[in-house]
Amino acid sequence: RDSIYAIDYKLDLFSNYTYATDQVNGDEIRQHDDRTIIGGSLGYEFMPNNVGTWKVGTDFRNDIIDDVSISKSQSRVTTERIQQHSVDELSVAAYIQNNYQWTSRLSSEVGLRYTHLQAESKNKLNNTKADDDDAIISPKVNVIYAINNTRLFLNYGEGFHSNDARGFTEGDVPALVKSESADIGMQIQFASNLQLTTSLWWLTLDSELIFVGDDGTTE
């Protein structure tokens, strides 16, 4: 299904977790985020027949972040800027997928996705800019074997997660981190409103980094 969307997003979050670290000024912080998000997707099916079909598609997302910052504050009044950036981040992907019915019982779904991510960040406190980009290819294979009201399935796929743009443009943090997953299982349809599914699954990530909003670091 083709789609396009636009989001206007603003955040002002004041937090005070400890109350006691800074006895003079207090420990309140302000996290601010002001961004516009534009995205969409487009898909097209071709060469359809009675046993299968091909599908190609693309999607994109552009985050235009005018201001993302972390500051010390007192009574919701900013007293010191810890970090302040503007970020322009663009993700573009293309994929191809084949669904095929090999026999009346055996079917498969095979796909391949290419994703490219690029970002530029500007440090507003020292007026410096940094940029970086990364790309990744993600395959997937799903196989289903149906016997009467029972379906046996085997799935394998590769994916990714993206790290915070400030981390990979200004530091040595990877932009895209690969993941792998697989599962094998069985689905039984006892009745129209009663179904049982059981599976054994496995998942691995090359790394699992998070951006710490309280102090603007990656760990």
PDB file of C-alpha atoms in Angstrom:
ATOM      1  CA  ARG A   1       0.000   0.000   0.000  1.00  0.00           C
ATOM      2  CA  ASP A   2       1.399   3.368  -1.065  1.00  0.00           C
ATOM      3  CA  SER A   3       1.581   6.062   1.581  1.00  0.00           C
ATOM      4  CA  ILE A   4       3.037   9.454   2.462  1.00  0.00           C
ATOM      5  CA  TYR A   5       3.121  11.173   5.840  1.00  0.00           C
ATOM      6  CA  ALA A   6       4.331  14.279   7.634  1.00  0.00           C
ATOM      7  CA  ILE A   7       4.827  14.758  11.383  1.00  0.00           C
ATOM      8  CA  ASP A   8       5.517  17.931  13.358  1.00  0.00           C
ATOM      9  CA  TYR A   9       7.013  16.964  16.709  1.00  0.00           C
ATOM     10  CA  LYS A  10       8.050  19.038  19.723  1.00  0.00           C
ATOM     11  CA  LEU A  11       9.218  17.915  23.166  1.00  0.00           C
ATOM     12  CA  ASP A  12      10.091  19.802  26.348  1.00  0.00           C
ATOM     13  CA  LEU A  13      10.873  17.420  29.195  1.00  0.00           C
ATOM     14  CA  PHE A  14      12.053  18.597  32.618  1.00  0.00           C
ATOM     15  CA  SER A  15      13.463  15.938  34.961  1.00  0.00           C
ATOM     16  CA  ASN A  16      15.011  15.834  38.406  1.00  0.00           C
ATOM     17  CA  TYR A  17      16.136  12.334  39.343  1.00  0.00           C
ATOM     18  CA  THR A  18      18.469  12.803  42.294  1.00  0.00           C
ATOM     19  CA  TYR A  19      17.793  16.160  43.978  1.00  0.00           C
ATOM     20  CA  ALA A  20      21.094  15.831  45.859  1.00  0.00           C
ATOM     21  CA  THR A  21      24.094  15.699  43.504  1.00  0.00           C
ATOM     22  CA  ASP A  22      24.348  19.477  43.053  1.00  0.00           C
ATOM     23  CA  GLN A  23      23.497  20.930  46.462  1.00  0.00           C
ATOM     24  CA  VAL A  24      23.762  24.511  45.211  1.00  0.00           C
ATOM     25  CA  ASN A  25      21.927  24.582  41.868  1.00  0.00           C
ATOM     26  CA  GLY A  26      19.904  21.369  42.018  1.00  0.00           C
ATOM     27  CA  ASP A  27      19.838  18.538  39.485  1.00  0.00           C
ATOM     28  CA  GLU A  28      16.991  19.540  37.177  1.00  0.00           C
ATOM     29  CA  ILE A  29      17.627  19.066  33.428  1.00  0.00           C
ATOM     30  CA  ARG A  30      15.686  20.097  30.328  1.00  0.00           C
ATOM     31  CA  GLN A  31      15.541  17.878  27.222  1.00  0.00           C
ATOM     32  CA  HIS A  32      14.280  19.675  24.113  1.00  0.00           C
ATOM     33  CA  ASP A  33      13.448  18.287  20.652  1.00  0.00           C
ATOM     34  CA  ASP A  34      11.905  20.174  17.726  1.00  0.00           C
ATOM     35  CA  ARG A  35      11.673  18.268  14.437  1.00  0.00           C
ATOM     36  CA  THR A  36       9.706  17.690  11.248  1.00  0.00           C
ATOM     37  CA  ILE A  37       9.455  14.166   9.800  1.00  0.00           C
ATOM     38  CA  ILE A  38       8.519  13.485   6.174  1.00  0.00           C
ATOM     39  CA  GLY A  39       8.260   9.956   4.799  1.00  0.00           C
ATOM     40  CA  GLY A  40       6.462   7.557   2.536  1.00  0.00           C
ATOM     41  CA  SER A  41       6.484   4.227   0.726  1.00  0.00           C
ATOM     42  CA  LEU A  42       5.668   2.958  -2.761  1.00  0.00           C
ATOM     43  CA  GLY A  43       5.160  -0.657  -3.869  1.00  0.00           C
ATOM     44  CA  TYR A  44       4.381  -2.380  -7.164  1.00  0.00           C
ATOM     45  CA  GLU A  45       3.445  -5.996  -7.947  1.00  0.00           C
ATOM     46  CA  PHE A  46       4.399  -7.496 -11.295  1.00  0.00           C
ATOM     47  CA  MET A  47       4.394 -10.832 -13.155  1.00  0.00           C
ATOM     48  CA  PRO A  48       1.465 -12.208 -11.109  1.00  0.00           C
ATOM     49  CA  ASN A  49       0.265 -15.732 -11.903  1.00  0.00           C
ATOM     50  CA  ASN A  50      -1.678 -18.504 -10.211  1.00  0.00           C
ATOM     51  CA  VAL A  51       1.356 -19.709  -8.195  1.00  0.00           C
ATOM     52  CA  GLY A  52       3.098 -16.504  -7.184  1.00  0.00           C
ATOM     53  CA  THR A  53       3.985 -12.872  -7.674  1.00  0.00           C
ATOM     54  CA  TRP A  54       6.898 -10.454  -7.533  1.00  0.00           C
ATOM     55  CA  LYS A  55       6.882  -7.152  -5.673  1.00  0.00           C
ATOM     56  CA  VAL A  56       9.293  -4.220  -5.671  1.00  0.00           C
ATOM     57  CA  GLY A  57       9.111  -1.143  -3.518  1.00  0.00           C
ATOM     58  CA  THR A  58      10.869   1.762  -1.906  1.00  0.00           C
ATOM     59  CA  ASP A  59      10.451   3.879   1.196  1.00  0.00           C
ATOM     60  CA  PHE A  60      12.099   6.935   2.684  1.00  0.00           C
ATOM     61  CA  ARG A  61      12.135   9.019   5.848  1.00  0.00           C
ATOM     62  CA  ASN A  62      13.695  12.443   6.413  1.00  0.00           C
ATOM     63  CA  ASP A  63      14.094  13.822   9.944  1.00  0.00           C
ATOM     64  CA  ILE A  64      14.725  17.571   9.891  1.00  0.00           C
ATOM     65  CA  ILE A  65      15.668  18.405  13.472  1.00  0.00           C
ATOM     66  CA  ASP A  66      15.915  22.152  14.048  1.00  0.00           C
ATOM     67  CA  ASP A  67      17.005  21.800  17.644  1.00  0.00           C
ATOM     68  CA  VAL A  68      17.783  18.897  19.965  1.00  0.00           C
ATOM     69  CA  SER A  69      19.415  19.856  23.244  1.00  0.00           C
ATOM     70  CA  ILE A  70      20.141  18.987  26.848  1.00  0.00           C
ATOM     71  CA  SER A  71      20.443  21.754  29.422  1.00  0.00           C
ATOM     72  CA  LYS A  72      20.754  22.290  33.143  1.00  0.00           C
ATOM     73  CA  SER A  73      17.801  24.204  34.548  1.00  0.00           C
ATOM     74  CA  GLN A  74      16.275  25.575  37.717  1.00  0.00           C
ATOM     75  CA  SER A  75      12.517  25.936  38.126  1.00  0.00           C
ATOM     76  CA  ARG A  76      12.233  25.250  34.353  1.00  0.00           C
ATOM     77  CA  VAL A  77      14.594  28.117  33.485  1.00  0.00           C
ATOM     78  CA  THR A  78      17.698  27.104  31.491  1.00  0.00           C
ATOM     79  CA  THR A  79      20.945  27.852  33.300  1.00  0.00           C
ATOM     80  CA  GLU A  80      23.570  25.989  31.202  1.00  0.00           C
ATOM     81  CA  ARG A  81      23.611  24.259  27.812  1.00  0.00           C
ATOM     82  CA  ILE A  82      25.184  20.779  27.950  1.00  0.00           C
ATOM     83  CA  GLN A  83      24.540  19.838  24.301  1.00  0.00           C
ATOM     84  CA  GLN A  84      22.705  21.563  21.463  1.00  0.00           C
ATOM     85  CA  HIS A  85      22.499  20.303  17.866  1.00  0.00           C
ATOM     86  CA  SER A  86      20.570  20.512  14.653  1.00  0.00           C
ATOM     87  CA  VAL A  87      20.395  17.294  12.593  1.00  0.00           C
ATOM     88  CA  ASP A  88      19.276  16.386   9.073  1.00  0.00           C
ATOM     89  CA  GLU A  89      18.901  12.604   8.706  1.00  0.00           C
ATOM     90  CA  LEU A  90      17.673  10.771   5.590  1.00  0.00           C
ATOM     91  CA  SER A  91      16.929   7.058   5.183  1.00  0.00           C
ATOM     92  CA  VAL A  92      16.143   5.568   1.744  1.00  0.00           C
ATOM     93  CA  ALA A  93      15.459   1.885   1.035  1.00  0.00           C
ATOM     94  CA  ALA A  94      14.530  -0.356  -1.881  1.00  0.00           C
ATOM     95  CA  TYR A  95      13.379  -3.974  -1.783  1.00  0.00           C
ATOM     96  CA  ILE A  96      12.334  -6.889  -3.958  1.00  0.00           C
ATOM     97  CA  GLN A  97      10.172  -9.810  -2.848  1.00  0.00           C
ATOM     98  CA  ASN A  98       8.895 -13.052  -4.360  1.00  0.00           C
ATOM     99  CA  ASN A  99       5.934 -15.097  -3.071  1.00  0.00           C
ATOM    100  CA  TYR A 100       5.648 -18.572  -4.599  1.00  0.00           C
ATOM    101  CA  GLN A 101       3.282 -21.535  -4.135  1.00  0.00           C
ATOM    102  CA  TRP A 102       5.456 -24.559  -4.949  1.00  0.00           C
ATOM    103  CA  THR A 103       2.745 -27.143  -4.297  1.00  0.00           C
ATOM    104  CA  SER A 104      -0.687 -27.121  -2.712  1.00  0.00           C
ATOM    105  CA  ARG A 105       1.043 -27.474   0.655  1.00  0.00           C
ATOM    106  CA  LEU A 106       4.433 -25.750   0.249  1.00  0.00           C
ATOM    107  CA  SER A 107       4.887 -21.984  -0.173  1.00  0.00           C
ATOM    108  CA  SER A 108       7.769 -19.544   0.272  1.00  0.00           C
ATOM    109  CA  GLU A 109       8.519 -15.854   0.553  1.00  0.00           C
ATOM    110  CA  VAL A 110      11.987 -14.545  -0.336  1.00  0.00           C
ATOM    111  CA  GLY A 111      13.040 -10.924  -0.123  1.00  0.00           C
ATOM    112  CA  LEU A 112      16.043  -8.605  -0.260  1.00  0.00           C
ATOM    113  CA  ARG A 113      16.212  -5.031   1.073  1.00  0.00           C
ATOM    114  CA  TYR A 114      18.849  -2.332   0.584  1.00  0.00           C
ATOM    115  CA  THR A 115      18.915   0.550   3.088  1.00  0.00           C
ATOM    116  CA  HIS A 116      21.031   3.698   2.954  1.00  0.00           C
ATOM    117  CA  LEU A 117      21.256   6.150   5.863  1.00  0.00           C
ATOM    118  CA  GLN A 118      22.994   9.507   5.889  1.00  0.00           C
ATOM    119  CA  ALA A 119      23.050  12.321   8.425  1.00  0.00           C
ATOM    120  CA  GLU A 120      24.611  15.695   9.070  1.00  0.00           C
ATOM    121  CA  SER A 121      24.758  17.166  12.556  1.00  0.00           C
ATOM    122  CA  LYS A 122      25.713  20.692  13.579  1.00  0.00           C
ATOM    123  CA  ASN A 123      26.989  21.404  17.070  1.00  0.00           C
ATOM    124  CA  LYS A 124      25.453  24.772  17.895  1.00  0.00           C
ATOM    125  CA  LEU A 125      27.700  25.308  20.910  1.00  0.00           C
ATOM    126  CA  ASN A 126      30.999  25.306  18.981  1.00  0.00           C
ATOM    127  CA  ASN A 127      29.588  25.827  15.450  1.00  0.00           C
ATOM    128  CA  THR A 128      31.096  22.642  13.969  1.00  0.00           C
ATOM    129  CA  LYS A 129      29.531  20.219  11.494  1.00  0.00           C
ATOM    130  CA  ALA A 130      29.988  16.483  10.973  1.00  0.00           C
ATOM    131  CA  ASP A 131      28.405  13.981   8.610  1.00  0.00           C
ATOM    132  CA  ASP A 132      28.467  10.250   7.939  1.00  0.00           C
ATOM    133  CA  ASP A 133      26.540   7.600   6.035  1.00  0.00           C
ATOM    134  CA  ASP A 134      26.131   3.828   5.975  1.00  0.00           C
ATOM    135  CA  ALA A 135      24.336   1.147   3.971  1.00  0.00           C
ATOM    136  CA  ILE A 136      23.188  -2.399   4.651  1.00  0.00           C
ATOM    137  CA  ILE A 137      21.601  -5.294   2.729  1.00  0.00           C
ATOM    138  CA  SER A 138      18.987  -7.378   4.552  1.00  0.00           C
ATOM    139  CA  PRO A 139      17.725 -10.740   3.170  1.00  0.00           C
ATOM    140  CA  LYS A 140      14.777 -12.777   4.423  1.00  0.00           C
ATOM    141  CA  VAL A 141      13.382 -16.268   3.715  1.00  0.00           C
ATOM    142  CA  ASN A 142      10.066 -17.694   4.948  1.00  0.00           C
ATOM    143  CA  VAL A 143       8.913 -21.261   4.201  1.00  0.00           C
ATOM    144  CA  ILE A 144       5.449 -22.641   5.096  1.00  0.00           C
ATOM    145  CA  TYR A 145       4.206 -26.233   4.819  1.00  0.00           C
ATOM    146  CA  ALA A 146       0.474 -26.766   5.375  1.00  0.00           C
ATOM    147  CA  ILE A 147      -1.169 -30.062   6.335  1.00  0.00           C
ATOM    148  CA  ASN A 148      -4.945 -29.817   6.754  1.00  0.00           C
ATOM    149  CA  ASN A 149      -5.432 -27.397   9.677  1.00  0.00           C
ATOM    150  CA  THR A 150      -1.714 -27.346  10.647  1.00  0.00           C
ATOM    151  CA  ARG A 151       0.993 -25.043   9.281  1.00  0.00           C
ATOM    152  CA  LEU A 152       4.703 -25.683   9.835  1.00  0.00           C
ATOM    153  CA  PHE A 153       6.933 -22.656   9.294  1.00  0.00           C
ATOM    154  CA  LEU A 154      10.611 -21.768   9.128  1.00  0.00           C
ATOM    155  CA  ASN A 155      11.694 -18.115   8.968  1.00  0.00           C
ATOM    156  CA  TYR A 156      15.084 -16.436   8.684  1.00  0.00           C
ATOM    157  CA  GLY A 157      15.841 -12.763   8.287  1.00  0.00           C
ATOM    158  CA  GLU A 158      18.430 -10.068   8.768  1.00  0.00           C
ATOM    159  CA  GLY A 159      17.619  -6.564   9.935  1.00  0.00           C
ATOM    160  CA  PHE A 160      19.233  -3.599  11.654  1.00  0.00           C
ATOM    161  CA  HIS A 161      18.801  -0.773  14.082  1.00  0.00           C
ATOM    162  CA  SER A 162      20.154   2.745  13.618  1.00  0.00           C
ATOM    163  CA  ASN A 163      22.079   4.631  16.262  1.00  0.00           C
ATOM    164  CA  ASP A 164      21.640   8.281  17.219  1.00  0.00           C
ATOM    165  CA  ALA A 165      22.981  10.610  14.513  1.00  0.00           C
ATOM    166  CA  ARG A 166      25.036  12.606  17.025  1.00  0.00           C
ATOM    167  CA  GLY A 167      26.792   9.409  18.044  1.00  0.00           C
ATOM    168  CA  PHE A 168      27.815   8.193  14.579  1.00  0.00           C
ATOM    169  CA  THR A 169      28.600  11.573  12.969  1.00  0.00           C
ATOM    170  CA  GLU A 170      30.750  12.908  15.813  1.00  0.00           C
ATOM    171  CA  GLY A 171      32.107   9.648  17.248  1.00  0.00           C
ATOM    172  CA  ASP A 172      33.097   6.111  16.303  1.00  0.00           C
ATOM    173  CA  VAL A 173      29.603   4.653  16.814  1.00  0.00           C
ATOM    174  CA  PRO A 174      28.332   2.658  13.779  1.00  0.00           C
ATOM    175  CA  ALA A 175      25.328   4.175  12.004  1.00  0.00           C
ATOM    176  CA  LEU A 176      23.597   0.862  11.196  1.00  0.00           C
ATOM    177  CA  VAL A 177      23.946  -2.276  13.311  1.00  0.00           C
ATOM    178  CA  LYS A 178      23.088  -5.689  11.854  1.00  0.00           C
ATOM    179  CA  SER A 179      20.751  -8.196  13.473  1.00  0.00           C
ATOM    180  CA  GLU A 180      19.921 -11.811  12.597  1.00  0.00           C
ATOM    181  CA  SER A 181      16.867 -13.822  13.606  1.00  0.00           C
ATOM    182  CA  ALA A 182      15.251 -17.160  12.879  1.00  0.00           C
ATOM    183  CA  ASP A 183      12.329 -19.160  14.152  1.00  0.00           C
ATOM    184  CA  ILE A 184      10.773 -22.561  13.521  1.00  0.00           C
ATOM    185  CA  GLY A 185       7.345 -23.528  14.689  1.00  0.00           C
ATOM    186  CA  MET A 186       3.869 -24.869  14.205  1.00  0.00           C
ATOM    187  CA  GLN A 187       0.419 -23.289  13.986  1.00  0.00           C
ATOM    188  CA  ILE A 188      -2.759 -25.347  14.522  1.00  0.00           C
ATOM    189  CA  GLN A 189      -6.234 -24.016  13.738  1.00  0.00           C
ATOM    190  CA  PHE A 190      -8.596 -25.970  16.002  1.00  0.00           C
ATOM    191  CA  ALA A 191     -11.631 -23.837  15.137  1.00  0.00           C
ATOM    192  CA  SER A 192     -12.439 -20.487  13.553  1.00  0.00           C
ATOM    193  CA  ASN A 193     -11.856 -18.760  16.896  1.00  0.00           C
ATOM    194  CA  LEU A 194      -9.251 -21.078  18.450  1.00  0.00           C
ATOM    195  CA  GLN A 195      -5.629 -21.248  17.329  1.00  0.00           C
ATOM    196  CA  LEU A 196      -2.418 -22.581  18.879  1.00  0.00           C
ATOM    197  CA  THR A 197       1.038 -21.391  17.815  1.00  0.00           C
ATOM    198  CA  THR A 198       4.326 -22.628  19.222  1.00  0.00           C
ATOM    199  CA  SER A 199       7.809 -21.688  18.057  1.00  0.00           C
ATOM    200  CA  LEU A 200      11.487 -21.763  18.885  1.00  0.00           C
ATOM    201  CA  TRP A 201      13.270 -18.526  17.997  1.00  0.00           C
ATOM    202  CA  TRP A 202      16.757 -17.046  18.017  1.00  0.00           C
ATOM    203  CA  LEU A 203      17.937 -13.424  17.780  1.00  0.00           C
ATOM    204  CA  THR A 204      21.373 -11.819  17.776  1.00  0.00           C
ATOM    205  CA  LEU A 205      22.573  -8.204  17.514  1.00  0.00           C
ATOM    206  CA  ASP A 206      26.057  -7.063  16.529  1.00  0.00           C
ATOM    207  CA  SER A 207      25.804  -4.396  19.235  1.00  0.00           C
ATOM    208  CA  GLU A 208      23.174  -2.707  21.352  1.00  0.00           C
ATOM    209  CA  LEU A 209      24.036   0.926  21.955  1.00  0.00           C
ATOM    210  CA  ILE A 210      21.715   3.571  23.374  1.00  0.00           C
ATOM    211  CA  PHE A 211      21.919   7.350  23.423  1.00  0.00           C
ATOM    212  CA  VAL A 212      21.678   8.568  27.018  1.00  0.00           C
ATOM    213  CA  GLY A 213      19.439  11.604  26.942  1.00  0.00           C
ATOM    214  CA  ASP A 214      20.366  12.727  30.454  1.00  0.00           C
ATOM    215  CA  ASP A 215      23.954  13.623  29.558  1.00  0.00           C
ATOM    216  CA  GLY A 216      24.145  13.322  25.754  1.00  0.00           C
ATOM    217  CA  THR A 217      26.451  10.315  25.503  1.00  0.00           C
ATOM    218  CA  THR A 218      26.329   6.904  23.813  1.00  0.00           C
ATOM    219  CA  GLU A 219      26.858   3.722  25.826  1.00  0.00           C
TER     220      GLU A 219
END
